[in-house]
């Protein structure tokens, strides 16, 4: 199956700082999602982005499928951005593979 | 808005008990999934279903079974709970991008329930 690597594994930011989270995957993919898991465990959909660039408020994401990576940008971070960010590519036949995530802590 | 609900947020069961975890979605999605999440391991797929009464094993099906009698409901069953099944269980649903029978199936955007933290003592 697809191997997924997320970096960095842990990140501490001062409120207001910007950051980039990276997701590398080992094989061609048809779909890719970014999720934010809040401290209560709920996985929240951020982006469905098999290719190209999307923006949603302070967050944006870019997937370059031919080079097998995706990036999540967080600008002007807030304490509510804290949690774990997962990248989840899918290469076919219902198989979605999750990375082990980037744990983000935003401190005031 | 898509809504996926799970029957319990927290559950404590004893070793050997039969455990049912229920998941309901209200978006008429064909696909439904059960994952477990453990520290350092990310989310791992237990079973999925792409239609009523259809099921397929994921990466870690041992010790689990599933049931999908209605399109909106997908149940995960622990036949005889063991302590190594203590975990966070997450249900998800999605539309498929192609229809079964056309060869390649893929997953459209997945939506997750709030999760069930199961402790087996």
Short mmCIF file of N, CA, C and O in Angstrom, two decimals, chain A residues 1-40:
data_model
loop_
_atom_site.label_atom_id
_atom_site.label_comp_id
_atom_site.label_asym_id
_atom_site.label_seq_id
_atom_site.Cartn_x
_atom_site.Cartn_y
_atom_site.Cartn_z
N UNK A 1 0.81 -1.20 0.00
CA UNK A 1 0.00 0.00 0.00
C UNK A 1 0.85 1.25 0.00
O UNK A 1 2.07 1.20 0.03
N UNK A 2 0.17 2.36 -0.06
CA UNK A 2 0.86 3.66 -0.08
C UNK A 2 1.52 3.91 1.27
O UNK A 2 0.93 3.68 2.32
N UNK A 3 2.75 4.38 1.24
CA UNK A 3 3.43 4.83 2.46
C UNK A 3 3.29 6.34 2.55
O UNK A 3 3.42 7.05 1.55
N UNK A 4 2.99 6.81 3.75
CA UNK A 4 2.76 8.25 3.96
C UNK A 4 3.71 8.74 5.05
O UNK A 4 3.80 8.13 6.11
N UNK A 5 4.39 9.82 4.74
CA UNK A 5 5.29 10.44 5.73
C UNK A 5 4.87 11.87 5.96
O UNK A 5 4.81 12.64 4.99
N UNK A 6 4.66 12.23 7.19
CA UNK A 6 4.31 13.62 7.50
C UNK A 6 5.43 14.24 8.32
O UNK A 6 6.03 13.61 9.19
N UNK A 7 5.67 15.51 8.02
CA UNK A 7 6.69 16.23 8.77
C UNK A 7 6.28 17.68 8.99
O UNK A 7 5.53 18.24 8.17
N UNK A 8 6.73 18.29 10.11
CA UNK A 8 7.43 17.62 11.21
C UNK A 8 6.46 16.80 12.04
O UNK A 8 5.25 17.00 11.94
N UNK A 9 6.93 15.92 12.87
CA UNK A 9 6.01 15.16 13.73
C UNK A 9 5.41 16.03 14.84
O UNK A 9 4.26 15.80 15.23
N UNK A 10 6.17 16.99 15.32
CA UNK A 10 5.69 17.89 16.37
C UNK A 10 6.09 19.32 16.02
O UNK A 10 7.17 19.54 15.46
N UNK A 11 5.23 20.25 16.41
CA UNK A 11 5.49 21.64 16.07
C UNK A 11 4.87 22.51 17.16
O UNK A 11 3.70 22.33 17.52
N UNK A 12 5.67 23.44 17.68
CA UNK A 12 5.16 24.41 18.65
C UNK A 12 5.31 25.78 18.02
O UNK A 12 6.39 26.15 17.56
N UNK A 13 4.21 26.54 18.00
CA UNK A 13 4.22 27.86 17.39
C UNK A 13 3.73 28.90 18.37
O UNK A 13 2.85 28.62 19.20
N UNK A 14 4.27 30.09 18.23
CA UNK A 14 3.72 31.24 18.95
C UNK A 14 2.49 31.69 18.18
O UNK A 14 2.47 31.64 16.92
N UNK A 15 1.48 32.11 18.89
CA UNK A 15 0.28 32.62 18.23
C UNK A 15 0.66 33.72 17.24
O UNK A 15 1.47 34.60 17.54
N UNK A 16 0.08 33.63 16.04
CA UNK A 16 0.38 34.63 15.01
C UNK A 16 1.42 34.17 14.01
O UNK A 16 1.55 34.77 12.93
N UNK A 17 2.15 33.11 14.33
CA UNK A 17 3.18 32.62 13.41
C UNK A 17 2.56 31.82 12.27
O UNK A 17 1.42 31.37 12.35
N UNK A 18 3.37 31.65 11.21
CA UNK A 18 2.95 30.84 10.06
C UNK A 18 3.69 29.51 10.08
O UNK A 18 4.77 29.40 10.66
N UNK A 19 3.11 28.52 9.42
CA UNK A 19 3.79 27.23 9.35
C UNK A 19 3.39 26.47 8.09
O UNK A 19 2.36 26.75 7.48
N UNK A 20 4.25 25.52 7.74
CA UNK A 20 3.99 24.63 6.61
C UNK A 20 4.15 23.19 7.05
O UNK A 20 5.20 22.82 7.60
N UNK A 21 3.13 22.40 6.82
CA UNK A 21 3.17 20.97 7.13
C UNK A 21 3.29 20.22 5.81
O UNK A 21 2.65 20.57 4.82
N UNK A 22 4.09 19.17 5.83
CA UNK A 22 4.36 18.45 4.59
C UNK A 22 3.89 17.00 4.68
O UNK A 22 3.96 16.37 5.75
N UNK A 23 3.43 16.49 3.53
CA UNK A 23 3.00 15.10 3.43
C UNK A 23 3.61 14.52 2.16
O UNK A 23 3.33 15.00 1.06
N UNK A 24 4.47 13.52 2.32
CA UNK A 24 5.03 12.80 1.18
C UNK A 24 4.36 11.44 1.08
O UNK A 24 4.10 10.79 2.10
N UNK A 25 4.09 11.01 -0.13
CA UNK A 25 3.49 9.69 -0.31
C UNK A 25 4.23 8.93 -1.40
O UNK A 25 4.83 9.52 -2.29
N UNK A 26 4.16 7.61 -1.30
CA UNK A 26 5.09 6.77 -2.05
C UNK A 26 4.59 6.36 -3.43
O UNK A 26 5.36 5.83 -4.23
N UNK A 27 3.30 6.60 -3.71
CA UNK A 27 2.76 6.09 -4.97
C UNK A 27 1.78 7.13 -5.54
O UNK A 27 1.44 8.11 -4.87
N UNK A 28 1.36 6.89 -6.76
CA UNK A 28 0.41 7.82 -7.36
C UNK A 28 -0.93 7.72 -6.61
O UNK A 28 -1.31 6.65 -6.14
N UNK A 29 -1.59 8.85 -6.49
CA UNK A 29 -2.85 8.89 -5.76
C UNK A 29 -3.92 9.55 -6.61
O UNK A 29 -3.63 10.37 -7.48
N UNK A 30 -5.17 9.18 -6.32
CA UNK A 30 -6.30 9.80 -7.00
C UNK A 30 -6.96 10.87 -6.13
O UNK A 30 -7.60 11.77 -6.65
N UNK A 31 -6.82 10.69 -4.83
CA UNK A 31 -7.47 11.60 -3.90
C UNK A 31 -6.55 11.87 -2.72
O UNK A 31 -5.71 11.03 -2.37
N UNK A 32 -6.75 12.99 -2.09
CA UNK A 32 -5.99 13.30 -0.89
C UNK A 32 -6.80 14.25 -0.03
O UNK A 32 -7.38 15.23 -0.54
N UNK A 33 -6.87 13.96 1.25
CA UNK A 33 -7.56 14.85 2.19
C UNK A 33 -6.59 15.28 3.30
O UNK A 33 -5.68 14.53 3.67
N UNK A 34 -6.85 16.47 3.82
CA UNK A 34 -6.22 16.95 5.04
C UNK A 34 -7.30 17.07 6.10
O UNK A 34 -8.40 17.60 5.84
N UNK A 35 -6.96 16.59 7.31
CA UNK A 35 -7.87 16.65 8.44
C UNK A 35 -7.18 17.32 9.62
O UNK A 35 -5.96 17.23 9.78
N UNK A 36 -8.01 17.93 10.46
CA UNK A 36 -7.54 18.43 11.75
C UNK A 36 -8.29 17.64 12.82
O UNK A 36 -9.54 17.59 12.81
N UNK A 37 -7.55 17.01 13.72
CA UNK A 37 -8.19 16.32 14.83
C UNK A 37 -8.10 17.20 16.06
O UNK A 37 -7.01 17.51 16.53
N UNK A 38 -9.26 17.61 16.56
CA UNK A 38 -9.25 18.52 17.70
C UNK A 38 -8.98 17.75 19.00
O UNK A 38 -8.92 16.52 19.00
N UNK A 39 -8.79 18.45 20.10
CA UNK A 39 -8.45 17.77 21.36
C UNK A 39 -9.52 16.78 21.84
O UNK A 39 -9.23 15.93 22.68
N UNK A 40 -10.73 16.84 21.33
CA UNK A 40 -11.77 15.91 21.72
C UNK A 40 -11.83 14.70 20.79
O UNK A 40 -12.68 13.84 20.95
#
